[in-house]
Tab-separated table of C-alpha atoms in Angstrom:
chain	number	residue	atom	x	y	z
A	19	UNK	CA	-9.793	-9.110	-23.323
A	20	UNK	CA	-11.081	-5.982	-25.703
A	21	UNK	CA	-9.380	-2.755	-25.261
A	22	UNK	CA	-12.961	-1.253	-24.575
A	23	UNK	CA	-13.884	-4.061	-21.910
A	24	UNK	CA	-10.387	-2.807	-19.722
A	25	UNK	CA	-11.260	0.754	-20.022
A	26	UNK	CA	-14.756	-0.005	-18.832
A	27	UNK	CA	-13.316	-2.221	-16.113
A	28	UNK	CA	-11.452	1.065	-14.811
A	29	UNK	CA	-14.291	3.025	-14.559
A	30	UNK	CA	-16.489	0.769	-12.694
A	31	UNK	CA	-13.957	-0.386	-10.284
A	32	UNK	CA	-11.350	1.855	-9.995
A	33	UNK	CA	-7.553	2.085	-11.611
A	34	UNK	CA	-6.383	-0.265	-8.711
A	35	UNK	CA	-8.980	-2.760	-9.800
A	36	UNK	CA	-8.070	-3.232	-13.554
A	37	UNK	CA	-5.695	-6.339	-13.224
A	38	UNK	CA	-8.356	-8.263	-11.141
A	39	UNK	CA	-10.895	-7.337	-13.516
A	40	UNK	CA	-9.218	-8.285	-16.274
A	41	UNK	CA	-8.545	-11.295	-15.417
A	42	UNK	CA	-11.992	-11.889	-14.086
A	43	UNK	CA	-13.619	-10.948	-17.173
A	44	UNK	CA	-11.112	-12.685	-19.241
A	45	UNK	CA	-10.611	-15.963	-17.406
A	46	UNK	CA	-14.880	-16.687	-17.215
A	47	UNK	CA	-15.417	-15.826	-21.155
A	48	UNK	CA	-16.350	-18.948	-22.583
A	49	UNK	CA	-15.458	-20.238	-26.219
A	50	UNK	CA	-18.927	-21.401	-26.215
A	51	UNK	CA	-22.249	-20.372	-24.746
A	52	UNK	CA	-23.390	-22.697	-21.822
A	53	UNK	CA	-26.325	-24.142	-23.145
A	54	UNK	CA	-28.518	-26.883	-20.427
A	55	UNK	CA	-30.778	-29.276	-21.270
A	56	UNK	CA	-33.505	-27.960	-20.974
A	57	UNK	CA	-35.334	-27.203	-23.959
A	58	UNK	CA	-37.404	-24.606	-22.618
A	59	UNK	CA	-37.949	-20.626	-22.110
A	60	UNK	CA	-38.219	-17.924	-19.122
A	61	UNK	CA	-36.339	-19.343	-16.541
A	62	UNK	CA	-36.928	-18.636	-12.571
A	63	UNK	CA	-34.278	-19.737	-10.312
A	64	UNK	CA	-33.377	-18.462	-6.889
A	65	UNK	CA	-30.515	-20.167	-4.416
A	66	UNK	CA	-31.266	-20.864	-0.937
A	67	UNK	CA	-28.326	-21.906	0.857
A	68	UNK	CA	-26.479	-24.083	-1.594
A	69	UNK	CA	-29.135	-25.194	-3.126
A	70	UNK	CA	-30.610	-23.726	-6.546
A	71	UNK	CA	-34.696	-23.978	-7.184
A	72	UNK	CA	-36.497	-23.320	-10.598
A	73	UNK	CA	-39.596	-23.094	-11.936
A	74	UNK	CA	-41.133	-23.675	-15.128
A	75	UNK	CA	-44.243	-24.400	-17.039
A	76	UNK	CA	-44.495	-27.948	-18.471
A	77	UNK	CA	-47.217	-30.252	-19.361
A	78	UNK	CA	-50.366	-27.812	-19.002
A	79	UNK	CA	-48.846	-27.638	-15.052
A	80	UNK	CA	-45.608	-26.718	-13.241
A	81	UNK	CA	-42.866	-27.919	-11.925
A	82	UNK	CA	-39.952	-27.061	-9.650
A	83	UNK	CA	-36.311	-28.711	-9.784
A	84	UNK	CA	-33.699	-28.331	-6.965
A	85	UNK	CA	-29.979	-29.268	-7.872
A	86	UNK	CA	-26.199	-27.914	-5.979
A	87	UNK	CA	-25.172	-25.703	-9.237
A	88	UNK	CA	-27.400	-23.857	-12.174
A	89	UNK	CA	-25.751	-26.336	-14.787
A	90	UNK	CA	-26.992	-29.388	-12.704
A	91	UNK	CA	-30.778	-27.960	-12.663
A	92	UNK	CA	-31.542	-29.919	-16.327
A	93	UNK	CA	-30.930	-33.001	-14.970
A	94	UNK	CA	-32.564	-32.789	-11.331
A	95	UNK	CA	-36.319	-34.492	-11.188
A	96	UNK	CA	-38.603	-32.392	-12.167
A	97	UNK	CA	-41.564	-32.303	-9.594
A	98	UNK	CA	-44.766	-31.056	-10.326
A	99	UNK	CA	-46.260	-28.669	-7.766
A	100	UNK	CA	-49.329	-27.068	-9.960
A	101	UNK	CA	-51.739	-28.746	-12.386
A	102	UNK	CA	-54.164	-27.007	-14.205
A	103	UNK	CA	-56.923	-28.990	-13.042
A	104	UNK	CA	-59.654	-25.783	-13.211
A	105	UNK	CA	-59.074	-25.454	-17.168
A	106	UNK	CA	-57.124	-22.310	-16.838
A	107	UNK	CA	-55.666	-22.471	-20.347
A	108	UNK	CA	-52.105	-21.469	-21.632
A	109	UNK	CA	-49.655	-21.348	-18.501
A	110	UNK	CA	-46.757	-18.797	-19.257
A	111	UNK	CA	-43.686	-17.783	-17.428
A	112	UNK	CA	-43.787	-18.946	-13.424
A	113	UNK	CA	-41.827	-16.937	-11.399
A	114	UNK	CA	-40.717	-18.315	-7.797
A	115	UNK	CA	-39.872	-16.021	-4.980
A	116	UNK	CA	-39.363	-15.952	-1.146
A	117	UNK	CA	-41.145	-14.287	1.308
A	118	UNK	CA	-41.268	-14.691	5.273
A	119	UNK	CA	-39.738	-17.998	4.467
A	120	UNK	CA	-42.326	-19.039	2.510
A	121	UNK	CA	-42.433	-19.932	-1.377
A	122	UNK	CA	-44.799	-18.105	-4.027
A	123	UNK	CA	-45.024	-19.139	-8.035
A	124	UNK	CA	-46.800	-16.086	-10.037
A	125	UNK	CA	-47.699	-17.340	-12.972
A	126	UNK	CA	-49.979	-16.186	-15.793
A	127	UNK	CA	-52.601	-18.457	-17.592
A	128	UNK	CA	-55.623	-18.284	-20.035
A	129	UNK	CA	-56.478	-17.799	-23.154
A	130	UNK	CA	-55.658	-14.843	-25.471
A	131	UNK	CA	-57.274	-11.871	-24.015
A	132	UNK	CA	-58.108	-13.791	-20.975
A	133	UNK	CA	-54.466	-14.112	-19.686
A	134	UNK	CA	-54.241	-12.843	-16.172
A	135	UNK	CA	-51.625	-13.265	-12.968
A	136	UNK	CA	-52.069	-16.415	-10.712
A	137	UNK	CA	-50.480	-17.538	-7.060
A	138	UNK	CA	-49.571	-20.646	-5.622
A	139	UNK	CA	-47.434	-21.029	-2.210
A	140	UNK	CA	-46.387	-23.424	0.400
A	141	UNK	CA	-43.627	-23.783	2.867
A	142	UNK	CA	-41.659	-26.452	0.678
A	143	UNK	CA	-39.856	-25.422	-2.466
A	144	UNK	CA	-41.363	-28.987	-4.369
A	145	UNK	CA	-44.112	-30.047	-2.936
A	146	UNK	CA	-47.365	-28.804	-0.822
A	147	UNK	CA	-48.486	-25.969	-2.642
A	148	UNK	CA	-51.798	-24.359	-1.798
A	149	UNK	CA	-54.254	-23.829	-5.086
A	150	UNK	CA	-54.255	-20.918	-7.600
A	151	UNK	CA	-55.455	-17.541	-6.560
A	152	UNK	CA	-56.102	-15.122	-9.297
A	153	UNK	CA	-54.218	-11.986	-8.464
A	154	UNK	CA	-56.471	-8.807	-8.218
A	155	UNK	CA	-54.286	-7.038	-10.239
A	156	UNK	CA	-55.714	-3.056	-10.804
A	157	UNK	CA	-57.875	-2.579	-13.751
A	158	UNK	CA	-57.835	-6.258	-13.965
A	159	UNK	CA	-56.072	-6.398	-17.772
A	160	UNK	CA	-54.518	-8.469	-19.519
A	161	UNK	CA	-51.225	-9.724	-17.369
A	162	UNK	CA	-47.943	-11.656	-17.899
A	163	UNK	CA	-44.589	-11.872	-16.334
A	164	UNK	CA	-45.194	-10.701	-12.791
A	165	UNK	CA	-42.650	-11.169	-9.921
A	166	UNK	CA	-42.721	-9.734	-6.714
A	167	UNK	CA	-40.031	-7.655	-4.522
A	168	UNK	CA	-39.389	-5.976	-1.956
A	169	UNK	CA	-37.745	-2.053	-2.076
A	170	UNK	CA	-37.381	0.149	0.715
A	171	UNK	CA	-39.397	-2.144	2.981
A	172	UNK	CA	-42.046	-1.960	0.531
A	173	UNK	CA	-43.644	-4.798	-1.684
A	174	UNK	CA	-44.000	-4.452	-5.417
A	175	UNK	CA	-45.241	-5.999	-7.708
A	176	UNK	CA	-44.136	-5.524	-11.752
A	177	UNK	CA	-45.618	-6.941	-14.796
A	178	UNK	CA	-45.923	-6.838	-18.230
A	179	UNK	CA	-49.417	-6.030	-19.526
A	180	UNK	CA	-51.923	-4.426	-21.477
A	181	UNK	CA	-53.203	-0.472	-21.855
A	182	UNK	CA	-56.805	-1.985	-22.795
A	183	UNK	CA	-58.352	-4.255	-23.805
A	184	UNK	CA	-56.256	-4.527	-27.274
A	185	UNK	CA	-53.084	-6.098	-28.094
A	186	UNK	CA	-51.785	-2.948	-29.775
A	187	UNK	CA	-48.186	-3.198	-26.869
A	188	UNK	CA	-47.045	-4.394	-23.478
A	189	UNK	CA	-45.820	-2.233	-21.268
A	190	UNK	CA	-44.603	-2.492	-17.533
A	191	UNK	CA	-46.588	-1.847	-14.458
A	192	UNK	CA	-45.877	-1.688	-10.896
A	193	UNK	CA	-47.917	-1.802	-7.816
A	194	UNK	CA	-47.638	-1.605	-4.280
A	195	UNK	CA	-48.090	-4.837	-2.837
A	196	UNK	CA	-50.185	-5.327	1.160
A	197	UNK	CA	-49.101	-9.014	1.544
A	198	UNK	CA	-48.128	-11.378	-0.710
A	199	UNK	CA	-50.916	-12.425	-2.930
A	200	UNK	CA	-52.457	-8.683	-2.433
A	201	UNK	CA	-52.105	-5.694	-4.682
A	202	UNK	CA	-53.070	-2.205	-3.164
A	203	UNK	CA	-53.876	1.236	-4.690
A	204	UNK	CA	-53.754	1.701	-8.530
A	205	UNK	CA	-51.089	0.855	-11.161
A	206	UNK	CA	-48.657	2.644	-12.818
A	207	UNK	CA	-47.002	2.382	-16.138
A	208	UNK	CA	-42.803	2.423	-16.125
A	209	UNK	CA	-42.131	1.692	-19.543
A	210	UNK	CA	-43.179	1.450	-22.876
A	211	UNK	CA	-41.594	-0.216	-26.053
A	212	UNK	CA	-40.845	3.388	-27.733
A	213	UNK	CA	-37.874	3.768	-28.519
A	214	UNK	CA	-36.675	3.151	-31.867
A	215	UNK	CA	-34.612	-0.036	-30.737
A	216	UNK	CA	-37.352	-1.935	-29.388
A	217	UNK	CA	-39.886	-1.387	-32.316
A	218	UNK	CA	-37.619	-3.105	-34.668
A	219	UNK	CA	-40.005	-6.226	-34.353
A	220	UNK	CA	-43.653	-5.388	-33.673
A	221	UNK	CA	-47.776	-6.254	-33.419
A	222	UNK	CA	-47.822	-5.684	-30.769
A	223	UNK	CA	-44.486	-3.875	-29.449
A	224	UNK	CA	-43.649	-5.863	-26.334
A	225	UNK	CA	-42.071	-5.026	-23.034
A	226	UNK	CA	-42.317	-8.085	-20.795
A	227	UNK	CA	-39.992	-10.371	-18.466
A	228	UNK	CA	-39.164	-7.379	-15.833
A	229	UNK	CA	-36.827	-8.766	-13.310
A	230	UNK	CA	-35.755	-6.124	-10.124
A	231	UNK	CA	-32.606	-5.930	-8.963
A	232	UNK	CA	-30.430	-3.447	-6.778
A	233	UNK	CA	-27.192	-1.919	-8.161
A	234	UNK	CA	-24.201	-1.304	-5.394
A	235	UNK	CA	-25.846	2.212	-4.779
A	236	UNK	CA	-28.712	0.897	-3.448
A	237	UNK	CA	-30.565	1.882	-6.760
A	238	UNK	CA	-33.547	-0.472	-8.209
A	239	UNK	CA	-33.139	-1.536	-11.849
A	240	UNK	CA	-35.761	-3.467	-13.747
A	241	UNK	CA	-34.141	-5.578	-16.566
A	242	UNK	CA	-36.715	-6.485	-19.208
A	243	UNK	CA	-37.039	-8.245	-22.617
A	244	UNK	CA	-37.834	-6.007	-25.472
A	245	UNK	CA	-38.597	-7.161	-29.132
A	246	UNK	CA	-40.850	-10.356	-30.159
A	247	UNK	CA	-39.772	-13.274	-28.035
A	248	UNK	CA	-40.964	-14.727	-31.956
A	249	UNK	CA	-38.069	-12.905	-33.346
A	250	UNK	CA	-34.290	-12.982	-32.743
A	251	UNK	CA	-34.051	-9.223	-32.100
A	252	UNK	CA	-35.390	-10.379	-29.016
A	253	UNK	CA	-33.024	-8.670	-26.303
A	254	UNK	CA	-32.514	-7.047	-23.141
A	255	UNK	CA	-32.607	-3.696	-21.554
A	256	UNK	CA	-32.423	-1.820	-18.438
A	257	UNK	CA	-34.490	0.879	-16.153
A	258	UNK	CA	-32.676	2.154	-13.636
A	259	UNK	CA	-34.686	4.640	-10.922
A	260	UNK	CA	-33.207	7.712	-10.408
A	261	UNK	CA	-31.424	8.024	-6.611
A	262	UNK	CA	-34.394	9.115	-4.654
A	263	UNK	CA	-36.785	8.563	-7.276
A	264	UNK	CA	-40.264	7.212	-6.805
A	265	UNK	CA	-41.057	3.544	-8.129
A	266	UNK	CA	-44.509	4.798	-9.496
A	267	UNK	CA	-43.575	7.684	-11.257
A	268	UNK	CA	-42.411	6.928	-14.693
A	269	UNK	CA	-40.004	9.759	-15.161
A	270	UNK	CA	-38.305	9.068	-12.422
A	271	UNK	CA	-37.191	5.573	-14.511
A	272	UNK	CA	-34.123	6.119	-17.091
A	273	UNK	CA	-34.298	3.392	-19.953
A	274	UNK	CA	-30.652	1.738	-21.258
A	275	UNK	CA	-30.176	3.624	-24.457
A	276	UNK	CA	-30.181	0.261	-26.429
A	277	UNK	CA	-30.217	-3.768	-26.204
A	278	UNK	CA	-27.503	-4.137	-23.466
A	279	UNK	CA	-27.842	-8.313	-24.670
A	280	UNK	CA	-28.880	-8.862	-27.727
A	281	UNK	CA	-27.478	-10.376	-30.654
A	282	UNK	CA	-27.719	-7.598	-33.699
A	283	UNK	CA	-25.200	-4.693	-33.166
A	284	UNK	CA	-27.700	-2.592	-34.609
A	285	UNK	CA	-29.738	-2.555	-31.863
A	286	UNK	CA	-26.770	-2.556	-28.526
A	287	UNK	CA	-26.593	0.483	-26.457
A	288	UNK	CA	-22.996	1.986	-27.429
A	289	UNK	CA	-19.932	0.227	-25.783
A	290	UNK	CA	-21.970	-2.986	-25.629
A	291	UNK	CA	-21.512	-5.714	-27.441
A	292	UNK	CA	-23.714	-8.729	-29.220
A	293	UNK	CA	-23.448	-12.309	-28.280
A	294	UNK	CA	-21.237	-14.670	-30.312
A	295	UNK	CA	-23.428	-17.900	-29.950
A	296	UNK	CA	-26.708	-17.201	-29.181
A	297	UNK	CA	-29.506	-15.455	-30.913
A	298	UNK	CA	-32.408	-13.746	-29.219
A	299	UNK	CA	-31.125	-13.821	-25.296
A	300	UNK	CA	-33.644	-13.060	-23.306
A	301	UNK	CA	-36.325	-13.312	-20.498
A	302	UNK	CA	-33.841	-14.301	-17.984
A	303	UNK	CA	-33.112	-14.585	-14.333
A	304	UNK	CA	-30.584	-13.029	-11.849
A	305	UNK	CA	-29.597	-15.836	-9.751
A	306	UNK	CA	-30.413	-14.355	-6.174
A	307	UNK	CA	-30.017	-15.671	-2.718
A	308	UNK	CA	-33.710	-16.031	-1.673
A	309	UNK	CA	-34.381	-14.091	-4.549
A	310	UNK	CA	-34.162	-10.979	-2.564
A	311	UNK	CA	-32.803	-7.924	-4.509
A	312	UNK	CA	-31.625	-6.967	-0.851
A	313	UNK	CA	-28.912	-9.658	-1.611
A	314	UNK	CA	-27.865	-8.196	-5.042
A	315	UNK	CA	-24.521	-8.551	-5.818
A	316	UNK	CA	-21.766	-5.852	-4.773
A	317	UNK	CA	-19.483	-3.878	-7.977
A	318	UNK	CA	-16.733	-6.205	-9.147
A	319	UNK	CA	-17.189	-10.038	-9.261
A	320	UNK	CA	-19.264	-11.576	-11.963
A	321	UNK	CA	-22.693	-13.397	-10.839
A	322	UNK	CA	-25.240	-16.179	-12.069
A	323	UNK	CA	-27.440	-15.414	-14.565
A	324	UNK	CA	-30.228	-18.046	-16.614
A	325	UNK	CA	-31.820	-16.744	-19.904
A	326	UNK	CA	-32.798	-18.007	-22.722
A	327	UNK	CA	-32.051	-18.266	-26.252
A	328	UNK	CA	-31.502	-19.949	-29.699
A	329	UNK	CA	-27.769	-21.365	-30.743
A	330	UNK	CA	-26.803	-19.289	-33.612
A	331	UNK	CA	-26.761	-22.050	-36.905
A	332	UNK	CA	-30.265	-22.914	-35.372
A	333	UNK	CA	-33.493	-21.929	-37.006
A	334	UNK	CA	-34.651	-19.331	-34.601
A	335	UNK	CA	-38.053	-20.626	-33.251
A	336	UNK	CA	-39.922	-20.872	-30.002
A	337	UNK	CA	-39.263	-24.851	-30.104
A	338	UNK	CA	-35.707	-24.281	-30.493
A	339	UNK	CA	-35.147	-21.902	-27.240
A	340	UNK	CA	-32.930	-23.814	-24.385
A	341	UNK	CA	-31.889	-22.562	-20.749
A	342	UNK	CA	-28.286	-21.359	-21.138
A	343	UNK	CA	-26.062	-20.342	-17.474
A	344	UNK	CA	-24.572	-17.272	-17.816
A	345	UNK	CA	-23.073	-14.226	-15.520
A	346	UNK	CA	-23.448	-10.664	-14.673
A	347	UNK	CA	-21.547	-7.839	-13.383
A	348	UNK	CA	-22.371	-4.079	-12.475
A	349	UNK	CA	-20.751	-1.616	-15.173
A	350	UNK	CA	-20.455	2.175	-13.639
A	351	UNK	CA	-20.588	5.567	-14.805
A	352	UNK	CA	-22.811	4.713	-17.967
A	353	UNK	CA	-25.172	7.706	-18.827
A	354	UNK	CA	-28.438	6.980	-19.719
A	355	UNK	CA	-30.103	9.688	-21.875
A	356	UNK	CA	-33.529	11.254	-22.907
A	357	UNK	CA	-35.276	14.180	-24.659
A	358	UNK	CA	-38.267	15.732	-24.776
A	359	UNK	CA	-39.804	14.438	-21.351
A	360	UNK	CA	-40.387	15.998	-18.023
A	361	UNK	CA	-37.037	15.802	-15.557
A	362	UNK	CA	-33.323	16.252	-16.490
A	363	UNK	CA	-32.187	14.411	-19.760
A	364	UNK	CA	-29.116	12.552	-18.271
A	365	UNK	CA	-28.342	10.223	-15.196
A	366	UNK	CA	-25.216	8.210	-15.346
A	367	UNK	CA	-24.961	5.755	-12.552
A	368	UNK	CA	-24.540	1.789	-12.682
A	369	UNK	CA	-25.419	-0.345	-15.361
A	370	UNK	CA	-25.737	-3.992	-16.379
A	371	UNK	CA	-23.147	-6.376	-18.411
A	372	UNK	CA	-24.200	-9.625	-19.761
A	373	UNK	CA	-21.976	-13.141	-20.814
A	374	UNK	CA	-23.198	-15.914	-22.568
């Protein structure tokens, strides 16, 4: 285990904690990434009860696959639960959550410009799902990437989208959510690829693949993928909301100060490092039971995690992206910083690690 990893260890869990996190962190590294079978990008999976469900995009349609571990999901059946029978064009990144005990699959589809957030739900993970409802997403722009959440007993909903009309960047929004398949009141923007890190690929900048999740102080994080998903700068980063802060007020979010998994050290927030077999991780998963950020996991143990990426010694391509397993842990005290925007500079609280 690196000196640096240890002294992190003893900040996030305490002096009496090093041993078990050493051991922890040393004992799970693998010598190689844990690449599935699935030649594929932007995983979805959830766990309900023992049992793990994902989503993806296949064939013009979608399909779910249920299977007793993350590395078993390759070779479990996939079953289709969406076709695109109305012609709705390209069909990107579904995302499957719970709510009231029922199942919903965001998903975007169209063409080019036309790309906007759709809804399907039924009571089964695999089968009986109703037909698509286009989201009325405010301002009705161009939409990717949405999931949906639920913080401080109110629904969200976060996406990665469009200013305009224009593909000049994608940035995050949030919304407030009335039900389900309802938005409410305006949007907001959280983030936008500015900083120097994320505009080392560009036209357009991108922001996209937000993913909520709650850190052990009750704190909401949105972990995103930043760079061209073309590109193997391709990485990803953190918000974290400030304790007390309001969801729909931008500078109330603090941004990772770097790639926190990536694979060029250029671009890693300091004290992280880059992967050692994979290229371009990104647009992944936390591994969630129900996929309720009310069940994020506590400081300490590591936790399932699904992104994906290229094998390094592969040509980096869209084709060539796989599912890979991998875990997470909350790292503490890890400052965040900022200049020249309204609201203190600083806010250290928790952060993310990532393992291939």
């Amino acid at each position: 285990m690196k000196p640096l990893r240890l002294l992190h260890a003893a900040v996030a869990f305490g002096l009496s904690g090093i041993l078990a996190a050493a051991l922890s962190l040393a004992s799970a590294e693998p010598a190689t990434a844990d690449q599935t079978g699935l030649r594929a990008a932007d995983p979805s999976v959830l766990r309900v009860g023992s049992t793990y469900v994902a989503v993806q995009s296949a064939g013009g349609g979608i399909v779910v696959r249920q299977a007793p571990s993350t590395a078993a999901l390759a070779s479990a059946p996939a079953r289709q639960v969406w076709s695109d029978t109305g012609n709705r064009g390209e069909v990107w990144a579904p995302e499957i959550v719970r709510d009231g005990g029922r199942y919903y699959i965001y998903f975007s589809a169209g063409r080019g410009a036309d790309h906007r957030m759709y809804v399907i739900s039924s009571a089964s993970a695999d089968s009986g799902y109703t037909a698509e409802t286009k989201l009325a997403l405010p301002d009705d722009k161009w939409a990717i990437d949405g999931t949906l959440f639920t913080f401080n007993g109110q629904r969200w909903f976060v996406w990665s989208g469009w200013a305009g009309d224009t593909n000049v960047e994608q940035n995050l929004y949030i919304a407030r959510m009335s039900s389900p398949t309802t938005p409410t009141g305006p949007r907001h923007v959280i983030s936008q690829p500015r900083e120097s890190w994320e505009r080392v690929v560009g036209n357009p900048y991108i922001n996209e693949g937000p993913e909520p999740i709650k850190d052990p102080n009750g704190q909401l994080h949105i972990a995103y993928s930043a760079n061209g998903s073309w590109s193997d700068q391709y990485c990803l980063a953190d918000l974290r909301l400030r304790a007390g802060g309001d969801p729909t007020y931008v500078w109330d979010w603090y941004k990772s100060n770097g790639c926190l998994f990536g694979s060029n050290r250029a671009t890693m927030m300091s004290g992280w490092d880059p992967t050692l077999h994979v290229n371009g991780p990104g647009h992944h998963t936390f591994v969630l039971l129900d996929g309720d950020i009310n069940t994020s996991p506590p400081a300490g143990p590591r936790f399932p995690l699904m992104f994906h990426a290229v094998a390094k010694g592969t040509p980096y391509s869209w084709e060539n992206r796989y599912w890979y397993t991998g875990t997470f842990a909350w790292w503490g005290n890890t400052t965040y910083s900022r200049a020249n925007v309204p609201g203190p500079n600083n806010d250290t609280g928790w952060s993310l690690k990532f393992f291939e």
